[in-house]
């Protein structure tokens, strides 16, 4: 399923947060939404998820406008993974993951399909050893993975994730990015907001660069993560390289080239 | 290693429900047997089935039975409302008594009752309670929408309770009936004494509607634990959920208070005790809390009748003696567990 | 007799006459409903210069019709003082602050207690008669009461005593040592509350009321206004069903008959006796 944003304008507390954003996100791709702090990335993600009020423009999935879809049907097609991993009640890990099945289960009994989806999600995210533990006892990183499992358990075709790896250790950062890329390879549309440019370079196929509410660059990863874009938009000098044919990038210093 | 089977197998929850139902039935029978006068229930029931109207049958059917039914209905409403409110504001301290809903309901009921409106139109009495309750819940909801910290909740509750209690006292003093001013204790503490079937019929319709509204949100409530955004993205219509709970609480608690006065703490103690047995899921807590509330109130009412005081102790005193220390314990514990 | 003795006799008589005249022209103010009712029997409007507002309230005062002949005050001290009373009659429970104030201002205040028996009532009437210098009228009143009682007692012989219970707002009943008990006895009834050992006014639970199997049910009611929980209990289904049972008679005695213990109590007993069908 593809998701499309047209002429999006969003104003919050008098500030123009998103200014005329147009984008199309095709299926089977892992797309990174990048940009400096305050660029409007999270807001755009929420707009796509149908959680943010838009002053102008609309979002469609496969041509169908979001407003025309029932919340429950939308939930089956698209999953949103928030940045905050809060859970207000000390539920067990597996119960939290099962909540991801809500669009399918709703008022019925939990079925075999649901159990399977939950099992698979838990396995994919590597949290089997956490089953039975209370989710609020876990570390930030562990909890983030539980929430990711919850998102995967829904099994929808579009996954929107807001900084899903920010609290994870390096190994799990890599594993989660690989997992998301894998989901994209299976045909899903996966859109991720992230700051970890080196991982964006490594795993994302497409990138969209935002700055001050505007889209400033869009396209293949290598075409967006250029030295000039990084300097101009992020204000960083980066090192570029190539390992076994795979390009990498490493933000190195800021504009002023301050030495340590 | 624990398995996933606990998810599908709701054994613990089912067992809890069955135990609560059994406890309820047992207490129901005990309640019919407790009273000032020694009755042989069996003989009385025989009389009733033979259509023999005797003094004993009047005592059983017109004094003890309505009282028992009210304890069940009102206890269930209080337990259910407590659980629903806690799920909605995501705070374990929300409870109709603490947040001032009961006192506001009492104010509404008092205004209707003592100024003749209930004599003209009996349904006005529960309606008065409902309107009072509605105003308090709406206020609470508006206040905690963006900030569900414990402190805000308690302070809001104190403010609403104090104001309503003061206005209730004022209304009672202004009433033309000389007995009115003396009855404030009933409205603030609650009692099931000398209630009749009229009261049962008065509150039954709105109570059932209120229950239905609250129970209809039980699946969505679980998902709400993950936060508004995530819940919405999973298909929950948050506005609809909030409206149903607000209205449901107002309808059931408002009606209950209008015939029994304000009985507090049931909606605090019961959900808290039962929460671990339903995996802390707020939606699954609803039905158990209703049953638990009925059991608790019925037990309290039986106790109040067995205590040898000259004038029957107000049941709200008993629930407060149990609930207030519990409340304190919760606050102290929560500071360590669930951060504000 | 010589001239000196005659002069002494005349002056003494004159003194006596003037003293009794002074006593007769005493200005009396009543601060209490029950005192109102007694004093209205004993004094003329020129002597009884102030009675309470309740005296004309048909739901509270037995002599409400008479009250229109007298001036009614509003219980305020300034008003009472303006009436220039020589004697003030108050109830034992009239606000102590008022009593203290009146004492301090130097007025003569007589306090009436709560009679519990017919003898108490008679004593009170005699006492009051003496205080206001109307002993003769007091004695006449007492004799009328005694005659009524005799008539009542002969009426009682006719039938076996029925069992009765009085039920007030808030589920209270009157047991031994109350004027209500006395009234019931005069009317030829057995007071169930006294039977169970209740003393004074105390709560009687609905269940106990029912199980006592009364023949006669006397329900207290504030005629005008029953909007209170206290009165709701009197309308309870159980009581309705009880009074629907064949052998139970429900008698509603207007409050004015027994708001005070006095001649109205005897009238209450007659009222009850006449209302009972055997």
Short mmCIF file of C-alpha atoms in Angstrom, two decimals, chain A:
data_model
loop_
_atom_site.label_atom_id
_atom_site.label_comp_id
_atom_site.label_asym_id
_atom_site.label_seq_id
_atom_site.Cartn_x
_atom_site.Cartn_y
_atom_site.Cartn_z
CA UNK A 1 0.00 0.00 0.00
CA UNK A 2 1.28 3.40 -0.76
CA UNK A 3 0.65 6.44 1.32
CA UNK A 4 0.52 9.92 -0.09
CA UNK A 5 0.57 13.38 1.43
CA UNK A 6 -0.65 16.37 -0.58
CA UNK A 7 -0.19 20.05 0.19
CA UNK A 8 0.12 19.50 3.90
CA UNK A 9 0.05 22.65 6.02
CA UNK A 10 0.13 22.39 9.79
CA UNK A 11 0.04 25.29 12.23
CA UNK A 12 0.54 24.81 15.96
CA UNK A 13 0.17 27.65 18.47
CA UNK A 14 0.51 30.18 15.68
CA UNK A 15 3.69 28.63 14.32
CA UNK A 16 3.78 27.14 10.85
CA UNK A 17 5.20 23.71 11.47
CA UNK A 18 4.72 22.11 8.07
CA UNK A 19 4.67 24.19 4.94
CA UNK A 20 3.22 22.68 1.79
CA UNK A 21 4.58 19.17 2.06
CA UNK A 22 3.99 16.83 -0.82
CA UNK A 23 5.23 13.27 -0.73
CA UNK A 24 4.50 9.82 -1.96
CA UNK A 25 5.73 6.78 -0.08
CA UNK A 26 5.61 3.64 -2.20
CA UNK A 27 5.37 0.12 -0.75
CA UNK A 28 8.32 -2.17 -0.31
CA UNK A 29 10.58 0.65 0.81
CA UNK A 30 12.24 1.67 4.04
CA UNK A 31 12.03 5.44 3.95
CA UNK A 32 13.83 7.67 6.43
CA UNK A 33 12.45 11.04 7.51
CA UNK A 34 15.41 13.11 8.54
CA UNK A 35 16.17 16.71 9.39
CA UNK A 36 17.40 18.89 12.25
CA UNK A 37 15.51 19.27 15.53
CA UNK A 38 12.28 21.13 15.05
CA UNK A 39 12.15 20.44 11.33
CA UNK A 40 8.69 18.94 11.67
CA UNK A 41 9.53 15.27 11.13
CA UNK A 42 7.50 13.89 14.01
CA UNK A 43 4.63 16.17 13.11
CA UNK A 44 4.67 14.90 9.54
CA UNK A 45 4.64 11.34 10.78
CA UNK A 46 1.63 12.09 12.96
CA UNK A 47 -0.06 13.71 10.01
CA UNK A 48 0.46 10.57 8.01
CA UNK A 49 -0.91 8.53 10.89
CA UNK A 50 -4.03 10.67 10.95
CA UNK A 51 -3.33 11.90 14.45
CA UNK A 52 -2.56 15.52 13.66
CA UNK A 53 -5.02 18.16 12.63
CA UNK A 54 -4.16 19.60 9.22
CA UNK A 55 -4.97 23.13 8.21
CA UNK A 56 -4.64 22.39 4.53
CA UNK A 57 -4.09 19.33 2.40
CA UNK A 58 -4.91 15.67 2.82
CA UNK A 59 -3.42 12.24 3.22
CA UNK A 60 -4.48 9.19 1.23
CA UNK A 61 -3.77 5.51 1.35
CA UNK A 62 -3.97 3.84 -2.03
CA UNK A 63 -6.05 6.76 -3.17
CA UNK A 64 -8.50 6.62 -0.29
CA UNK A 65 -8.51 9.71 1.90
CA UNK A 66 -7.89 9.13 5.57
CA UNK A 67 -11.03 10.97 6.64
CA UNK A 68 -13.14 8.54 4.70
CA UNK A 69 -11.83 5.56 6.58
CA UNK A 70 -13.17 4.31 9.91
CA UNK A 71 -10.58 4.43 12.68
CA UNK A 72 -10.68 0.71 13.11
CA UNK A 73 -10.18 0.01 9.42
CA UNK A 74 -7.37 2.53 9.27
CA UNK A 75 -5.77 0.78 12.23
CA UNK A 76 -5.70 -2.45 10.27
CA UNK A 77 -3.90 -0.81 7.38
CA UNK A 78 -1.46 1.40 9.21
CA UNK A 79 0.47 1.19 12.46
CA UNK A 80 2.01 4.11 14.33
CA UNK A 81 4.86 3.59 16.76
CA UNK A 82 5.16 6.62 19.05
CA UNK A 83 8.42 7.90 20.41
CA UNK A 84 7.22 7.67 23.98
CA UNK A 85 7.17 4.16 25.31
CA UNK A 86 4.81 4.90 28.14
CA UNK A 87 2.48 2.31 29.51
CA UNK A 88 0.27 3.58 32.29
CA UNK A 89 -0.38 0.31 33.99
CA UNK A 90 2.22 -2.31 34.93
CA UNK A 91 1.08 -4.91 32.41
CA UNK A 92 3.14 -7.89 31.36
CA UNK A 93 5.16 -7.78 28.16
CA UNK A 94 3.02 -10.25 26.30
CA UNK A 95 -0.18 -8.42 27.19
CA UNK A 96 1.24 -5.22 25.82
CA UNK A 97 2.24 -6.91 22.60
CA UNK A 98 -1.25 -8.43 22.35
CA UNK A 99 -2.70 -4.92 22.49
CA UNK A 100 -1.32 -4.54 19.00
CA UNK A 101 -3.94 -7.01 17.84
CA UNK A 102 -6.74 -4.73 19.00
CA UNK A 103 -7.84 -3.66 15.52
CA UNK A 104 -8.40 -7.30 14.68
CA UNK A 105 -9.62 -8.65 17.98
CA UNK A 106 -11.64 -5.72 19.29
CA UNK A 107 -14.55 -7.32 21.09
CA UNK A 108 -13.97 -10.90 20.12
CA UNK A 109 -12.00 -13.59 21.82
CA UNK A 110 -8.32 -13.83 21.13
CA UNK A 111 -7.81 -16.43 18.39
CA UNK A 112 -5.01 -18.59 17.12
CA UNK A 113 -4.14 -16.05 14.45
CA UNK A 114 -3.62 -13.44 17.10
CA UNK A 115 -1.51 -15.74 19.25
CA UNK A 116 0.66 -16.56 16.24
CA UNK A 117 1.15 -12.91 15.34
CA UNK A 118 2.16 -12.08 18.88
CA UNK A 119 4.55 -15.01 19.10
CA UNK A 120 6.18 -14.08 15.84
CA UNK A 121 6.52 -10.43 16.76
CA UNK A 122 8.13 -11.29 20.07
CA UNK A 123 10.54 -13.60 18.33
CA UNK A 124 11.43 -11.08 15.63
CA UNK A 125 12.29 -8.40 18.13
CA UNK A 126 14.20 -10.80 20.34
CA UNK A 127 12.31 -10.28 23.59
CA UNK A 128 11.32 -13.85 24.32
CA UNK A 129 13.35 -13.75 27.51
CA UNK A 130 11.22 -10.85 28.76
CA UNK A 131 7.91 -12.70 28.66
CA UNK A 132 6.12 -12.56 32.00
CA UNK A 133 7.93 -9.43 33.18
CA UNK A 134 6.09 -6.26 33.93
CA UNK A 135 6.70 -3.74 31.19
CA UNK A 136 7.38 -0.89 33.58
CA UNK A 137 10.23 -2.76 35.22
CA UNK A 138 12.20 -2.92 32.00
CA UNK A 139 14.92 -0.58 30.86
CA UNK A 140 14.11 2.12 28.32
CA UNK A 141 15.62 0.13 25.51
CA UNK A 142 13.84 -3.08 26.41
CA UNK A 143 10.56 -1.26 26.63
CA UNK A 144 11.14 0.31 23.24
CA UNK A 145 11.55 -3.15 21.77
CA UNK A 146 8.36 -4.34 23.41
CA UNK A 147 6.50 -1.45 21.80
CA UNK A 148 8.03 -2.34 18.46
CA UNK A 149 6.79 -5.90 18.88
CA UNK A 150 3.38 -4.48 19.61
CA UNK A 151 3.53 -2.53 16.37
CA UNK A 152 4.62 -5.56 14.39
CA UNK A 153 1.94 -7.77 15.91
CA UNK A 154 -0.75 -5.73 14.18
CA UNK A 155 0.53 -6.94 10.84
CA UNK A 156 -0.50 -3.89 8.90
CA UNK A 157 0.96 -2.89 5.55
CA UNK A 158 2.17 0.54 6.58
CA UNK A 159 4.43 1.11 9.57
CA UNK A 160 5.26 4.59 10.84
CA UNK A 161 7.94 4.69 13.52
CA UNK A 162 9.05 7.79 15.40
CA UNK A 163 12.69 7.43 16.50
CA UNK A 164 12.40 3.73 17.32
CA UNK A 165 16.09 3.13 18.04
CA UNK A 166 17.00 6.18 20.06
CA UNK A 167 17.32 4.33 23.38
CA UNK A 168 18.76 1.08 22.12
CA UNK A 169 22.26 -0.25 22.43
CA UNK A 170 24.32 -0.54 19.21
CA UNK A 171 23.58 -4.20 18.66
CA UNK A 172 19.87 -3.70 19.00
CA UNK A 173 19.95 -0.55 16.93
CA UNK A 174 21.36 -2.56 14.08
CA UNK A 175 18.97 -5.43 14.66
CA UNK A 176 15.91 -3.21 14.68
CA UNK A 177 16.99 -1.37 11.52
CA UNK A 178 17.60 -4.71 9.86
CA UNK A 179 14.19 -5.87 11.01
CA UNK A 180 12.51 -2.78 9.60
CA UNK A 181 14.35 -3.20 6.32
CA UNK A 182 13.22 -6.79 6.26
CA UNK A 183 9.61 -5.76 6.74
CA UNK A 184 10.01 -3.33 3.84
CA UNK A 185 11.48 -6.05 1.70
CA UNK A 186 8.37 -8.10 2.31
CA UNK A 187 6.30 -5.39 0.71
CA UNK A 188 5.41 -3.07 3.52
CA UNK A 189 5.74 0.68 3.50
CA UNK A 190 7.98 1.57 6.40
CA UNK A 191 8.60 5.22 7.25
CA UNK A 192 11.03 5.97 10.04
CA UNK A 193 11.97 9.25 11.69
CA UNK A 194 15.55 9.03 12.87
CA UNK A 195 18.63 11.00 13.73
CA UNK A 196 21.15 8.21 13.32
CA UNK A 197 22.40 9.24 9.91
CA UNK A 198 24.91 6.43 9.66
CA UNK A 199 22.14 3.89 10.04
CA UNK A 200 19.89 5.82 7.70
CA UNK A 201 22.60 5.57 5.10
CA UNK A 202 23.04 1.89 5.78
CA UNK A 203 19.44 0.68 5.79
CA UNK A 204 17.09 3.20 4.23
CA UNK A 205 16.45 3.08 0.52
CA UNK A 206 14.88 6.48 0.29
CA UNK A 207 15.17 9.57 2.42
CA UNK A 208 13.19 12.72 2.84
CA UNK A 209 15.03 15.68 4.32
CA UNK A 210 13.00 18.33 6.10
CA UNK A 211 14.11 21.69 7.36
CA UNK A 212 11.91 24.30 9.06
CA UNK A 213 8.75 22.64 7.89
CA UNK A 214 9.76 22.40 4.26
CA UNK A 215 10.92 19.46 2.18
CA UNK A 216 14.40 20.30 1.03
CA UNK A 217 15.50 17.02 -0.45
CA UNK A 218 13.97 13.72 -1.41
CA UNK A 219 15.11 10.62 -3.18
CA UNK A 220 17.63 7.84 -2.98
CA UNK A 221 19.64 7.80 0.19
CA UNK A 222 23.02 8.59 -1.39
CA UNK A 223 21.47 11.48 -3.26
CA UNK A 224 20.07 13.07 -0.13
CA UNK A 225 22.90 12.44 2.29
CA UNK A 226 25.43 14.59 0.48
CA UNK A 227 28.21 16.60 1.95
CA UNK A 228 26.57 19.86 0.94
CA UNK A 229 23.15 18.91 2.35
CA UNK A 230 24.70 17.89 5.63
CA UNK A 231 26.64 21.08 5.87
CA UNK A 232 23.81 23.34 4.74
CA UNK A 233 20.91 21.78 6.57
CA UNK A 234 22.43 20.07 9.57
CA UNK A 235 25.43 22.30 9.97
CA UNK A 236 27.81 19.34 10.25
CA UNK A 237 30.89 18.23 8.40
CA UNK A 238 30.74 14.54 7.67
CA UNK A 239 33.14 11.88 6.59
CA UNK A 240 32.12 9.63 3.77
CA UNK A 241 33.44 6.24 2.89
CA UNK A 242 32.82 2.92 1.32
CA UNK A 243 33.00 -0.54 2.84
CA UNK A 244 32.77 -3.50 0.55
CA UNK A 245 30.82 -1.45 -1.92
CA UNK A 246 28.41 -0.12 0.68
CA UNK A 247 28.64 3.66 1.37
CA UNK A 248 28.81 4.94 4.90
CA UNK A 249 28.63 8.40 6.45
CA UNK A 250 29.86 9.66 9.79
CA UNK A 251 29.02 13.14 11.08
CA UNK A 252 32.33 14.40 12.27
CA UNK A 253 32.38 18.00 13.41
CA UNK A 254 30.21 21.06 13.46
CA UNK A 255 30.51 24.10 11.20
CA UNK A 256 33.04 25.83 13.30
CA UNK A 257 35.34 22.82 13.12
CA UNK A 258 35.97 23.01 16.85
CA UNK A 259 38.79 20.79 17.91
CA UNK A 260 38.65 18.77 21.09
#
